[in-house]
XYZ file of C-alpha atoms in Angstrom:
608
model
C 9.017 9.224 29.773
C 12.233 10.783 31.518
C 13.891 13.469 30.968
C 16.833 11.962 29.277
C 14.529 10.564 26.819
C 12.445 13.932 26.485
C 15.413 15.326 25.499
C 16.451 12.934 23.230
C 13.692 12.385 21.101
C 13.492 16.952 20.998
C 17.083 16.509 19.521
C 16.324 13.351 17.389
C 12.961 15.119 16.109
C 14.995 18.836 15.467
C 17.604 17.031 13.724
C 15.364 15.457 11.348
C 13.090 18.336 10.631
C 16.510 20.320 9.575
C 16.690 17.481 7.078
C 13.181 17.260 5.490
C 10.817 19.610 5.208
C 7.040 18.546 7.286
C 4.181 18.749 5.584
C 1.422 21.539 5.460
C -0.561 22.447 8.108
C -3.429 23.114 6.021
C -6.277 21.570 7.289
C -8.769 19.597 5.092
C -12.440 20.105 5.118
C -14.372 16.330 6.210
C -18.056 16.803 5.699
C -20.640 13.791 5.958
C -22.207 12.905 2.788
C -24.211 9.520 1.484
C -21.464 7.244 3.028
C -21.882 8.671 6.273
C -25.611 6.780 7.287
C -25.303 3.371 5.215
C -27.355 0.326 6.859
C -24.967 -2.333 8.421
C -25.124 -5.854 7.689
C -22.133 -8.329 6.952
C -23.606 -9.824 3.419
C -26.068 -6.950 2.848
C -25.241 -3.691 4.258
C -25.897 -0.674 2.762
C -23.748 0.557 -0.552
C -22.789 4.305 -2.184
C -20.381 4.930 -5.323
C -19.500 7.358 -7.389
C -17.192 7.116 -10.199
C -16.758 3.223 -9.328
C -19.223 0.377 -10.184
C -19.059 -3.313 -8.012
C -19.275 -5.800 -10.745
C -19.247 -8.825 -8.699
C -18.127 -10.013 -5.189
C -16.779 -13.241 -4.072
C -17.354 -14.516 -1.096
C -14.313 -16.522 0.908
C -14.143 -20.316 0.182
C -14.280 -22.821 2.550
C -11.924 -22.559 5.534
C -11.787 -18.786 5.064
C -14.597 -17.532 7.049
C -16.577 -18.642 9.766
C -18.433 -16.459 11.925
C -16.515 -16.926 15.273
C -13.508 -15.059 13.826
C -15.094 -11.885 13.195
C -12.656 -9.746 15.837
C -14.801 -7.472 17.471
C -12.892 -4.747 19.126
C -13.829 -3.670 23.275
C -14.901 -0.105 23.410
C -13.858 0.409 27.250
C -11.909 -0.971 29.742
C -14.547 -2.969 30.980
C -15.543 -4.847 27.986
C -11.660 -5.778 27.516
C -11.350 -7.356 30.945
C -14.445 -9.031 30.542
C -13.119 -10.740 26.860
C -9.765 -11.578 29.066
C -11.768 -13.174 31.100
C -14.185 -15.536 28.758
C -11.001 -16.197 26.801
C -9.217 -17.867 30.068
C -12.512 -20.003 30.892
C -13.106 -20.761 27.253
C -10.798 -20.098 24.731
C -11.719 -18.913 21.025
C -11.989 -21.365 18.602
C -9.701 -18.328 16.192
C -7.338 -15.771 17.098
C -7.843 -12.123 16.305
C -7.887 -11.613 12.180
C -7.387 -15.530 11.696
C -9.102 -15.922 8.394
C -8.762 -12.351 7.611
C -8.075 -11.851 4.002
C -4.701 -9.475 3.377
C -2.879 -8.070 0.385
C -2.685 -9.167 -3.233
C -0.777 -9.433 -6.245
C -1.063 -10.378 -10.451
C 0.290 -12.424 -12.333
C -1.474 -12.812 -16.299
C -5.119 -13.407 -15.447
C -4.768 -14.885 -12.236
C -5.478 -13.249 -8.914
C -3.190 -14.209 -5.545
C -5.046 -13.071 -2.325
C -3.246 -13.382 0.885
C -5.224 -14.456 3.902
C -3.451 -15.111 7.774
C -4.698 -18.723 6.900
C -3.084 -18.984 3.998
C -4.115 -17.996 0.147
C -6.314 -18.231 -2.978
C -5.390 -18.475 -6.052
C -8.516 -17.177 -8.631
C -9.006 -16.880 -12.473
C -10.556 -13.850 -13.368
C -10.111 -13.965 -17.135
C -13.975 -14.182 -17.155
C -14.541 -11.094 -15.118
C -15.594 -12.266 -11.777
C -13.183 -14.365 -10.101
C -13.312 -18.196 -10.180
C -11.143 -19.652 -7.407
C -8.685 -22.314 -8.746
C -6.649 -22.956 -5.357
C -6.711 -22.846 -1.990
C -3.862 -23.053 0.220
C -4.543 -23.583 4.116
C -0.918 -22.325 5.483
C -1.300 -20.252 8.918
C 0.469 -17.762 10.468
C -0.515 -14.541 9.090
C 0.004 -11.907 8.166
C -0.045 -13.652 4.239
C 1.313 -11.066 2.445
C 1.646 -12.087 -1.651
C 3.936 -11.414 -4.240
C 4.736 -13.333 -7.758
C 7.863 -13.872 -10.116
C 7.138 -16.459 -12.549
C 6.835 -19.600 -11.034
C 7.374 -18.586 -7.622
C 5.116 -17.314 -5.150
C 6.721 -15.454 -1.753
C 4.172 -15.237 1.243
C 5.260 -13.239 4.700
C 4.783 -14.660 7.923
C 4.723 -13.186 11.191
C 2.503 -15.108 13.897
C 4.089 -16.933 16.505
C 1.678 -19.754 15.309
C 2.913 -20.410 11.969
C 5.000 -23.810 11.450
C 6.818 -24.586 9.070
C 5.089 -27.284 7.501
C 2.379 -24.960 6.667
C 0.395 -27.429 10.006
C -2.931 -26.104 11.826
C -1.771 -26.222 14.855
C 0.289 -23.643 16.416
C 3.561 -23.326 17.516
C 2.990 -23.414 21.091
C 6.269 -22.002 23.670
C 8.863 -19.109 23.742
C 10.968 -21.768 21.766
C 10.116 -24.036 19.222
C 11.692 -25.881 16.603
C 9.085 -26.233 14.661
C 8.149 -22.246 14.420
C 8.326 -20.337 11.175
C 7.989 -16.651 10.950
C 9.907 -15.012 7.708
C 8.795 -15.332 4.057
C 7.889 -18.712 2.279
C 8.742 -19.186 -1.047
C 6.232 -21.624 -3.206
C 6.621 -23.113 -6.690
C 3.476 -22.692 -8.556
C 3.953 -23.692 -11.730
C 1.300 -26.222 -10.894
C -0.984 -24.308 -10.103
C -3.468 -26.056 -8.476
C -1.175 -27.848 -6.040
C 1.268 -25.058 -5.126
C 4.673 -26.714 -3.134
C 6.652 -24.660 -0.324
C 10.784 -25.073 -1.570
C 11.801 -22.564 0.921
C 11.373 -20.679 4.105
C 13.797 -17.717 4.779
C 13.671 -17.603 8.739
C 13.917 -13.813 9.862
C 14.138 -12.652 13.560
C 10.854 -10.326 13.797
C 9.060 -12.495 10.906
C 7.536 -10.591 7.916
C 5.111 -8.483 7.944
C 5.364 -7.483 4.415
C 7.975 -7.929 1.686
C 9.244 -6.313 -1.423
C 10.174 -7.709 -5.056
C 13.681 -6.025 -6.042
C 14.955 -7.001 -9.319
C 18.679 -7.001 -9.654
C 19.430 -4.722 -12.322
C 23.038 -6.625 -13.279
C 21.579 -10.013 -12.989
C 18.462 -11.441 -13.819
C 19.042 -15.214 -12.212
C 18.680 -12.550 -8.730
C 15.771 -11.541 -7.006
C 16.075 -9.292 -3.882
C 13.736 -9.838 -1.097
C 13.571 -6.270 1.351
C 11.340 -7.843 4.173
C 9.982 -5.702 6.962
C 9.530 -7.179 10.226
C 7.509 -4.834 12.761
C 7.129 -8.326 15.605
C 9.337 -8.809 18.516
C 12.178 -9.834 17.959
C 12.388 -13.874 18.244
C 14.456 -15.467 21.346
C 18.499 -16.703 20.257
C 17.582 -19.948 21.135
C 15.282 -20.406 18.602
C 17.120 -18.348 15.623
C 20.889 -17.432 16.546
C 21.019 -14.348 14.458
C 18.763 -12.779 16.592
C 19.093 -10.884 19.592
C 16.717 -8.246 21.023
C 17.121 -4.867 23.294
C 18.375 -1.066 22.149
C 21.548 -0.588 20.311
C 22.980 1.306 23.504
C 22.611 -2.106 24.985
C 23.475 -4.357 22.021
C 24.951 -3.676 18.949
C 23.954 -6.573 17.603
C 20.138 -6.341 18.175
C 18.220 -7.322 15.479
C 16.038 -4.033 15.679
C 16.573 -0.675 13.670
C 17.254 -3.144 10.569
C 15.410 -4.355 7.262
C 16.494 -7.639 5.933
C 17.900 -8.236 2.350
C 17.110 -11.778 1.016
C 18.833 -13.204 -2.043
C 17.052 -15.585 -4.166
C 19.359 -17.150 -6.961
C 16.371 -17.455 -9.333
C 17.771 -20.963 -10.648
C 17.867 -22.355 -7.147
C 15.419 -20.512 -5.261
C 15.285 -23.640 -2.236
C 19.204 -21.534 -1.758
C 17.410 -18.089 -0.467
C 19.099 -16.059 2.143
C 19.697 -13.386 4.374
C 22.606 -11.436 2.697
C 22.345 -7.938 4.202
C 20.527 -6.529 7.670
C 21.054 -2.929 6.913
C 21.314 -0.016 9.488
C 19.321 1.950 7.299
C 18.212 4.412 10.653
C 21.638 4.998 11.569
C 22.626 8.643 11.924
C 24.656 10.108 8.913
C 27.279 11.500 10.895
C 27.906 9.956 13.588
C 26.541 5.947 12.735
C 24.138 5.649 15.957
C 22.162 2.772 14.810
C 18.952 4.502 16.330
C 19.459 7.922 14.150
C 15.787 8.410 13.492
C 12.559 9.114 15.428
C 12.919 8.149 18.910
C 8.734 8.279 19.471
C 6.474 9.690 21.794
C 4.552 12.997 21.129
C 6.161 16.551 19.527
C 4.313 19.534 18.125
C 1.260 21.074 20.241
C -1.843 18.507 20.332
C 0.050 15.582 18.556
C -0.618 12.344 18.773
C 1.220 9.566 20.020
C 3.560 8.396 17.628
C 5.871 5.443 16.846
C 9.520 4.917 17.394
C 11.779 4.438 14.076
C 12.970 0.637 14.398
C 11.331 -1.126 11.256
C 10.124 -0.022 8.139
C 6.242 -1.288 7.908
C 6.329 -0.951 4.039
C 8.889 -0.635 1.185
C 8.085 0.225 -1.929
C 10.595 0.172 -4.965
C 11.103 2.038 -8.333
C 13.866 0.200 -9.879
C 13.763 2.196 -12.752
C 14.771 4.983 -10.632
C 16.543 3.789 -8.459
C 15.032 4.546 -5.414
C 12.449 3.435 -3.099
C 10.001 4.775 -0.278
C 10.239 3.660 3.175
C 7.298 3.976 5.210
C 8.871 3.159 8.486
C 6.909 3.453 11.638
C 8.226 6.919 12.789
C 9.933 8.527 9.494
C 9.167 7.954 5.906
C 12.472 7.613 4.283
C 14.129 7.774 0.657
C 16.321 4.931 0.119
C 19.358 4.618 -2.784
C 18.235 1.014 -4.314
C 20.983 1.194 -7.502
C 22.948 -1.376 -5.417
C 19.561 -3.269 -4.372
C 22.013 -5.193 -2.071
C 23.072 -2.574 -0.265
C 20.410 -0.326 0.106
C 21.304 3.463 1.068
C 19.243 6.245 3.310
C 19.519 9.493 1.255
C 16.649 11.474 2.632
C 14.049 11.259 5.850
C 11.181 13.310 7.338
C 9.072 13.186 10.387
C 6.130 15.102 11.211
C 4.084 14.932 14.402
C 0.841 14.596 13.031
C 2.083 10.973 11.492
C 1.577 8.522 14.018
C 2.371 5.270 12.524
C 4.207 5.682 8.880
C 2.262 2.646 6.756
C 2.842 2.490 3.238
C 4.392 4.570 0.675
C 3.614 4.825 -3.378
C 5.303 7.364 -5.987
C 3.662 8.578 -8.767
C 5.052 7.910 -11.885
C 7.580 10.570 -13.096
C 9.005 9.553 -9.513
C 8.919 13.281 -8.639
C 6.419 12.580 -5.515
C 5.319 10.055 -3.034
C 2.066 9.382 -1.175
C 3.033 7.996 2.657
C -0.075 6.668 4.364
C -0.601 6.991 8.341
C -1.740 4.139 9.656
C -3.176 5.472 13.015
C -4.258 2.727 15.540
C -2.944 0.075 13.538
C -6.320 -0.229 11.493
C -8.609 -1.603 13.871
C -9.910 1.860 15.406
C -12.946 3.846 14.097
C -10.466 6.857 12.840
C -12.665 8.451 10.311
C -15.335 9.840 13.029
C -16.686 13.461 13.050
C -14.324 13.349 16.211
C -11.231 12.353 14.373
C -8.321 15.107 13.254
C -8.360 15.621 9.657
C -4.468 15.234 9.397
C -5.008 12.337 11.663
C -4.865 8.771 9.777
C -4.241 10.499 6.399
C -2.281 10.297 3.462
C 1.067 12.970 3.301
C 2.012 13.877 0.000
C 5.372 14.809 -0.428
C 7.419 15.870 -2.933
C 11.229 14.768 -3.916
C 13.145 17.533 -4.468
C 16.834 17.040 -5.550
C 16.533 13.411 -3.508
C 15.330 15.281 -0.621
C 11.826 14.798 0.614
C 9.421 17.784 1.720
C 6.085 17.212 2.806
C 3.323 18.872 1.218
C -0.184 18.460 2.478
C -2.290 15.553 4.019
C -5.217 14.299 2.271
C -7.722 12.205 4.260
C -11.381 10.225 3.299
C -13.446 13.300 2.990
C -16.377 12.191 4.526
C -17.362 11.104 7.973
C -17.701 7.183 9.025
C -19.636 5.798 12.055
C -18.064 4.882 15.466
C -18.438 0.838 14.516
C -16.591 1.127 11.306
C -12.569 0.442 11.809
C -10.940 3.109 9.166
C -7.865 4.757 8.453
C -5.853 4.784 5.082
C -4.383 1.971 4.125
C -3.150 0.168 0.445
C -3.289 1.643 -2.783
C -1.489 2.064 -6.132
C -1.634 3.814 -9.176
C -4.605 4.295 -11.797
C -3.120 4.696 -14.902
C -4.427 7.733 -16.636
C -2.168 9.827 -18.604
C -1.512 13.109 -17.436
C -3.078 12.741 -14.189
C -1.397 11.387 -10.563
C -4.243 9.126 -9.748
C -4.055 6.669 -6.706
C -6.672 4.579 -5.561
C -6.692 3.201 -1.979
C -8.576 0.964 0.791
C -10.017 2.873 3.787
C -10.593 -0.596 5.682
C -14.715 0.150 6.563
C -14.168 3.586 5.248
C -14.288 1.866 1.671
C -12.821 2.127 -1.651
C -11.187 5.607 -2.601
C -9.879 7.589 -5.883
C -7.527 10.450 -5.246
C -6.018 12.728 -7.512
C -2.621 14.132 -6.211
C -1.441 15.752 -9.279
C -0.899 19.222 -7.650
C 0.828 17.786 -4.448
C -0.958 20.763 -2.134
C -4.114 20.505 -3.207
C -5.592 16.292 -3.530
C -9.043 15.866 -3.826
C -11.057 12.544 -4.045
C -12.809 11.711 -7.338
C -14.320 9.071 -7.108
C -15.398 6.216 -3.988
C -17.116 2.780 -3.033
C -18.383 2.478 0.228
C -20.489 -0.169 2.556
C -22.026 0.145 5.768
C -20.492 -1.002 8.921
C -20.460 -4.826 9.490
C -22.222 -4.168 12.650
C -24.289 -0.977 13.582
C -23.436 -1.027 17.290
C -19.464 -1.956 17.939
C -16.856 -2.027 15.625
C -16.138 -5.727 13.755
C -12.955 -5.485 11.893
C -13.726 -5.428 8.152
C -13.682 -3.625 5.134
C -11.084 -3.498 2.230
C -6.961 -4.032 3.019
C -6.015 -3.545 -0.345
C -7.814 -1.835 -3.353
C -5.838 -2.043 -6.548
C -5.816 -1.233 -9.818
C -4.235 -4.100 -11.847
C -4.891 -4.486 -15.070
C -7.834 -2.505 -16.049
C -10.263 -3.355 -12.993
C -9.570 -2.472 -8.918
C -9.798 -5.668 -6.724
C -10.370 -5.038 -3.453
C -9.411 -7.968 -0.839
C -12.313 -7.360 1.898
C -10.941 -8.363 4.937
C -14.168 -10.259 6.283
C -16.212 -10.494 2.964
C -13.592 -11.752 0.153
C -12.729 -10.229 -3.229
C -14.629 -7.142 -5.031
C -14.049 -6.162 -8.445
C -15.122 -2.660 -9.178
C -15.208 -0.822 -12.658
C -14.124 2.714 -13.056
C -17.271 4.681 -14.830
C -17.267 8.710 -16.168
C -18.140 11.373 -13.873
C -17.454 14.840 -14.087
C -14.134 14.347 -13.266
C -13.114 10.973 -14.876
C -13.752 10.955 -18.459
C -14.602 8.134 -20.765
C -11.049 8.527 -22.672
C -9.231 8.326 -19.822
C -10.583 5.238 -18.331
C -9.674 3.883 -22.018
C -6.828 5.103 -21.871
C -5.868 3.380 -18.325
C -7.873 0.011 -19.234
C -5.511 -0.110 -21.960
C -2.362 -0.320 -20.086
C -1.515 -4.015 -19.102
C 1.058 -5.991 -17.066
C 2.363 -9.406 -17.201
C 2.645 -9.325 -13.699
C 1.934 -6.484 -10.813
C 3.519 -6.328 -7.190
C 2.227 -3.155 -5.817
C 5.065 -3.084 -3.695
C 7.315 -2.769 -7.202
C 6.355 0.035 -8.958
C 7.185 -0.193 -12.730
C 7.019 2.591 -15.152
C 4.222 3.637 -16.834
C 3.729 4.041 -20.770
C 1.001 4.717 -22.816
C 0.931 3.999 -26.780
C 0.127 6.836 -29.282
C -4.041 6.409 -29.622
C -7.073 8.483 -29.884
C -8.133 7.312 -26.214
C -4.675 8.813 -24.750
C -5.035 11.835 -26.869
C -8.670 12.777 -26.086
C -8.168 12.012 -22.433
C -5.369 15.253 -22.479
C -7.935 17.338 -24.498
C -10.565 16.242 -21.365
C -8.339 17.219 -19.240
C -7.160 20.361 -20.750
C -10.535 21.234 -21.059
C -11.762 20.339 -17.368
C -9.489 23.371 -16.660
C -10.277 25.801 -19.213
C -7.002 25.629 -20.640
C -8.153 25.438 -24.303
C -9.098 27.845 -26.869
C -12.489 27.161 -28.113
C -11.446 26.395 -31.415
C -8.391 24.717 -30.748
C -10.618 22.327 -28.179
C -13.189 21.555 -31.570
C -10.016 21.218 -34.064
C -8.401 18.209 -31.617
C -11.606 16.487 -31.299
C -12.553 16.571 -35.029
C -9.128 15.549 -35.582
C -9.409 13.097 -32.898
C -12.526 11.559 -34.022
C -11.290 11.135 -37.819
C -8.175 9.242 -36.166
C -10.720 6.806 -34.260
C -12.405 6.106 -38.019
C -9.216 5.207 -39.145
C -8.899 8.789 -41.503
C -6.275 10.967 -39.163
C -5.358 14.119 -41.224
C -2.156 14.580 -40.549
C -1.622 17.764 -41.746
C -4.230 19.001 -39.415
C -2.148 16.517 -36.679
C 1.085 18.615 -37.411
C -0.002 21.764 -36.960
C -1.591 21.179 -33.658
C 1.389 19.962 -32.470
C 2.573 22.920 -33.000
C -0.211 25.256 -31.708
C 0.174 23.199 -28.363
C 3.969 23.445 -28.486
C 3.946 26.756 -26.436
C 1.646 26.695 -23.726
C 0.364 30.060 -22.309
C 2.364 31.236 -19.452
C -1.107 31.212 -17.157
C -1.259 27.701 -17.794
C -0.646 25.663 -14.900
C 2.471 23.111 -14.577
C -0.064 20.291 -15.206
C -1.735 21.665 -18.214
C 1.656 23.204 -19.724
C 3.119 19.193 -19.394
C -0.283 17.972 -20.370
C -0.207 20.258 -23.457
C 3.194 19.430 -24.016
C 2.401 15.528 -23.845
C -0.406 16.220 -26.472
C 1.996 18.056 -28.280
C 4.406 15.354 -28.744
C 1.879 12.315 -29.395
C 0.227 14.322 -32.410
C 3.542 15.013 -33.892
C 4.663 11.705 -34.186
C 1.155 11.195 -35.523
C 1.953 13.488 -38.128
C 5.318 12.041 -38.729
């Protein structure tokens, strides 16, 4: 790097840590434990859980796996040359990830997993999945998401056509090339039909459902492309190199695509907002300019795409996890969307994914370091290195808090670094679970943003015990009362949430209970909970786990709670808990005094 660019990114970097506070440098404790030695094997490596239970796995259907496109990454120079070269005399039957399986979405009880060949379709209101479709459609990355009858799928790949063919798309130019997001009708389901294909200049690498509050014939499309940027010939909005250069290029933008709900074959490109641009002075390229800042950092990426958007409609905003920065975007005009807040911090090296909890109060931005095919969860590896940041949002203003990372050690052959998640569901508690690729399946509480701490975890050995084969889960979700994990090399796992010591039984009632038609993880929707024993006792558990409960207050709620479950709730009794709780002791902590006054609340209008 130059000078003039050493200076630039110091001045891009100072101006954005003026604007959002970094997060802790606290540094979090990684210790092996049972995950840390598991047996390797593809089909039968070795397992650990705790607080999670696999009920059943499902192996990929035909045309999603074969052997030869397990992507096996070279450990030193050497090894890489030497794959260059036995690709040039015979070339792989796959390319890298080819029939890897990607993220998912929910719509009633049917599953949609996204695959870089295409997607599945599976019935799971049995419990274990049944698959009911099968789409071959190439060109990665196969990103899902659902509204009704329509199904929206990003592509990226240079290979994708767009007839959905098998062959690639072959040349710097092609007619025949697709990379953007395909929309399908499925309202047959078991022969879904491509109506559209929204052409974008850097493809899609994921997408984003935003309703249109005003309208609801309008869907909004936010679609992050992180390729290069595709040649004018070929697509004549596009046109690649730095803003300094061109104006025009189609990097530092997101694009907005309209879909008229009533005529979705008529989807568009409406808006490419400058949603990087400095505040003051409208440089396109106003964030992160990359490279390394702080003492020891890491390499880290330049702010020209967003990787991940997620949305909160009913708040209006959404997080931007966008290579360099996470960002706070204004979504009340969804068409237009608005930058109101950034941060940076030099221990993020690639800004992944971003999910709020629920009040909307704070966000959880995963780190994607090495792009999730490096063994990043090694004795060797920086705690605040490949980690969740939790921040909070203060007056629309984020300001990092701490990092949170798996808290146990994972072999050198095991590609992991945190990755997809979304909320659990239990009242009174900021619970996310989240894939770790080979690191495995992970609960974390964030409710006190400084000080996360896992609960609960799934785990399998490496797919091989001596070099790292890409594997492991890309997305582990909670949707609808179970977390499905999409395994990249080994296909779906549903897994069961079971009572430890710090999960009770209530609240994993209380969260089974809470169902939606349909779930886009990238379009966060408010959570409520209905007045019932489960949601009350899982408060009192709660309360309790922290000592915040008098002794006999603790016995009165349960007695009262377990008349309510026999269908006798004294009411009386109901009232004047609800007033007991109404006042919480000043050494309470913030969760316990809302948790209390939560309780509070629900047992009054029990009384009522």
């Amino acid at each position: 790097m130059n000078v003039r660019n050493t200076l630039l990114c110091a001045s891009v970097a100072l101006g954005v840590l003026m604007t959002a506070a970094g997060a802790s440098a606290q540094i979090q404790t990684i210790t092996p434990d049972e995950r840390s030695t598991l047996s390797a094997g593809l089909h039968d490596a070795g397992e650990a859980a705790s607080g999670l239970a696999l009920e059943s796995t499902v192996a990929p259907p035909p045309g999603f796996f074969d052997p030869e496109a397990l992507f096996s990454i070279p450990a030193t120079r050497e090894e890489q040359e030497a794959m260059r070269a036995r690709m040039r005399e015979n070339p792989p039957k796959f390319s890298p990830l080819a029939l890897a399986n990607s993220d998912m979405a929910m719509s009633g009880d049917r599953l949609f997993v996204g695959n870089f060949n295409g997607f599945n379709i599976y019935n799971v209101a049995g419990g274990a999945p049944e698959l009911m479709t099968s789409v071959v459609c190439p060109g990665g990355q196969g990103d899902l998401s659902v509204h009704g009858d329509l199904l929206f799928m990003s592509v990226e790949q240079n290979r994708g056509r767009l007839d959905c063919g098998v062959s690639d798309a072959e040349g710097d130019v092609n007619a025949e090339r697709f990379r953007g997001v395909r929309i399908f009708d499925i309202s047959d389901i078991s022969s879904p039909r491509q109506i559209a294909a929204v052409q974008t200049c850097r493809g899609s690498h994921t997408h984003t459902q935003v309703p249109d509050p005003n309208d609801d014939n309008v869907l909004y499309i936010y679609n992050s492309g992180t390729a290069g940027v595709r040649e004018t010939a070929e697509l004549g909005i596009c046109s690649d190199g730095l803003p300094t250069e061109n104006p025009d290029t189609a990097l530092f933008s997101i694009d907005v695509i309209k879909v008229p709900l009533d005529n979705p074959a008529a989807a568009e490109i409406v808006n490419r907002p400058r949603i990087f641009a400095d505040a003051e002075s409208g440089r396109i390229a106003g964030l992160w300019d990359g490279g390394r800042s702080g003492v020891a950092s890491q390499g880290t990426a330049r702010t020209d795409q967003c990787h991940d958007i997620t949305v909160y409609p009913e708040i209006g905003r959404a997080g931007g996890a966008c290579s360099g920065n996470g960002i706070l975007l204004d979504i009340t005009d969804p068409q237009n969307p608005k930058r109101i807040s950034e941060m940076f911090d030099p221990d993020m090296a690639y800004w992944h994914s971003a999910t709020f909890s629920n009040d909307g109060s704070k966000v959880v931005f995963t780190d994607e370091w090495s792009g999730g095919i490096g063994a990043r969860c090694t004795a060797e590896s920086p705690a605040n290195w490949g980690a969740n940041l939790i921040a909070t949002i203060e007056d629309d203003t984020l300001k990092g808090q701490t990092f949170h990372k798996l808290p146990t050690t994972q072999t050198t052959s095991e590609n992991c670094v945190a990755h997809n998640g979304n909320l659990i569901p239990v009242p009174g508690r900021d619970l996310m679970v989240q894939a770790w690729y080979q690191g495995g399946i992970s609960v974390m509480d964030f409710t006190d943003a400084q000080k996360p701490v896992e609960i609960a975890y799934f785990d399998r050995g490496p797919i091989d015990a001596d070099r790292v084969v890409v594997g492991g889960s890309w997305s582990a979700y909670w949707l609808n009362g179970r977390v499905y994990s999409s395994e990249i090399a080994r296909g779906v796992d549903v897994l069961k949430l079971v009572p430890n010591d710090q999960l009770s039984a209530a609240e994993i009632a209380a969260a089974e209970a809470v169902m939606s038609d349909t779930i886009n993880p990238q379009t966060q929707t408010k959570i409520e909970w209905a007045d019932t024993p489960d949601v009350a006792a899982a408060y009192v558990d709660q309360l309790a786990r922290g000592d915040a409960l008098a002794d006999d207050v603790e016995t009165n709620l349960r007695t009262l709670i377990a008349g309510w479950r026999s269908g006798s709730a004294d009411k009386a009794a109901a009232g004047e808990l609800a007033t007991a709780l109404a006042t919480a002791p000043a050494t309470a902590s913030a969760a316990d005094k809302a948790r209390m006054a939560s309780l509070s609340g629900l047992l009054g209008r029990l009384a009522a």
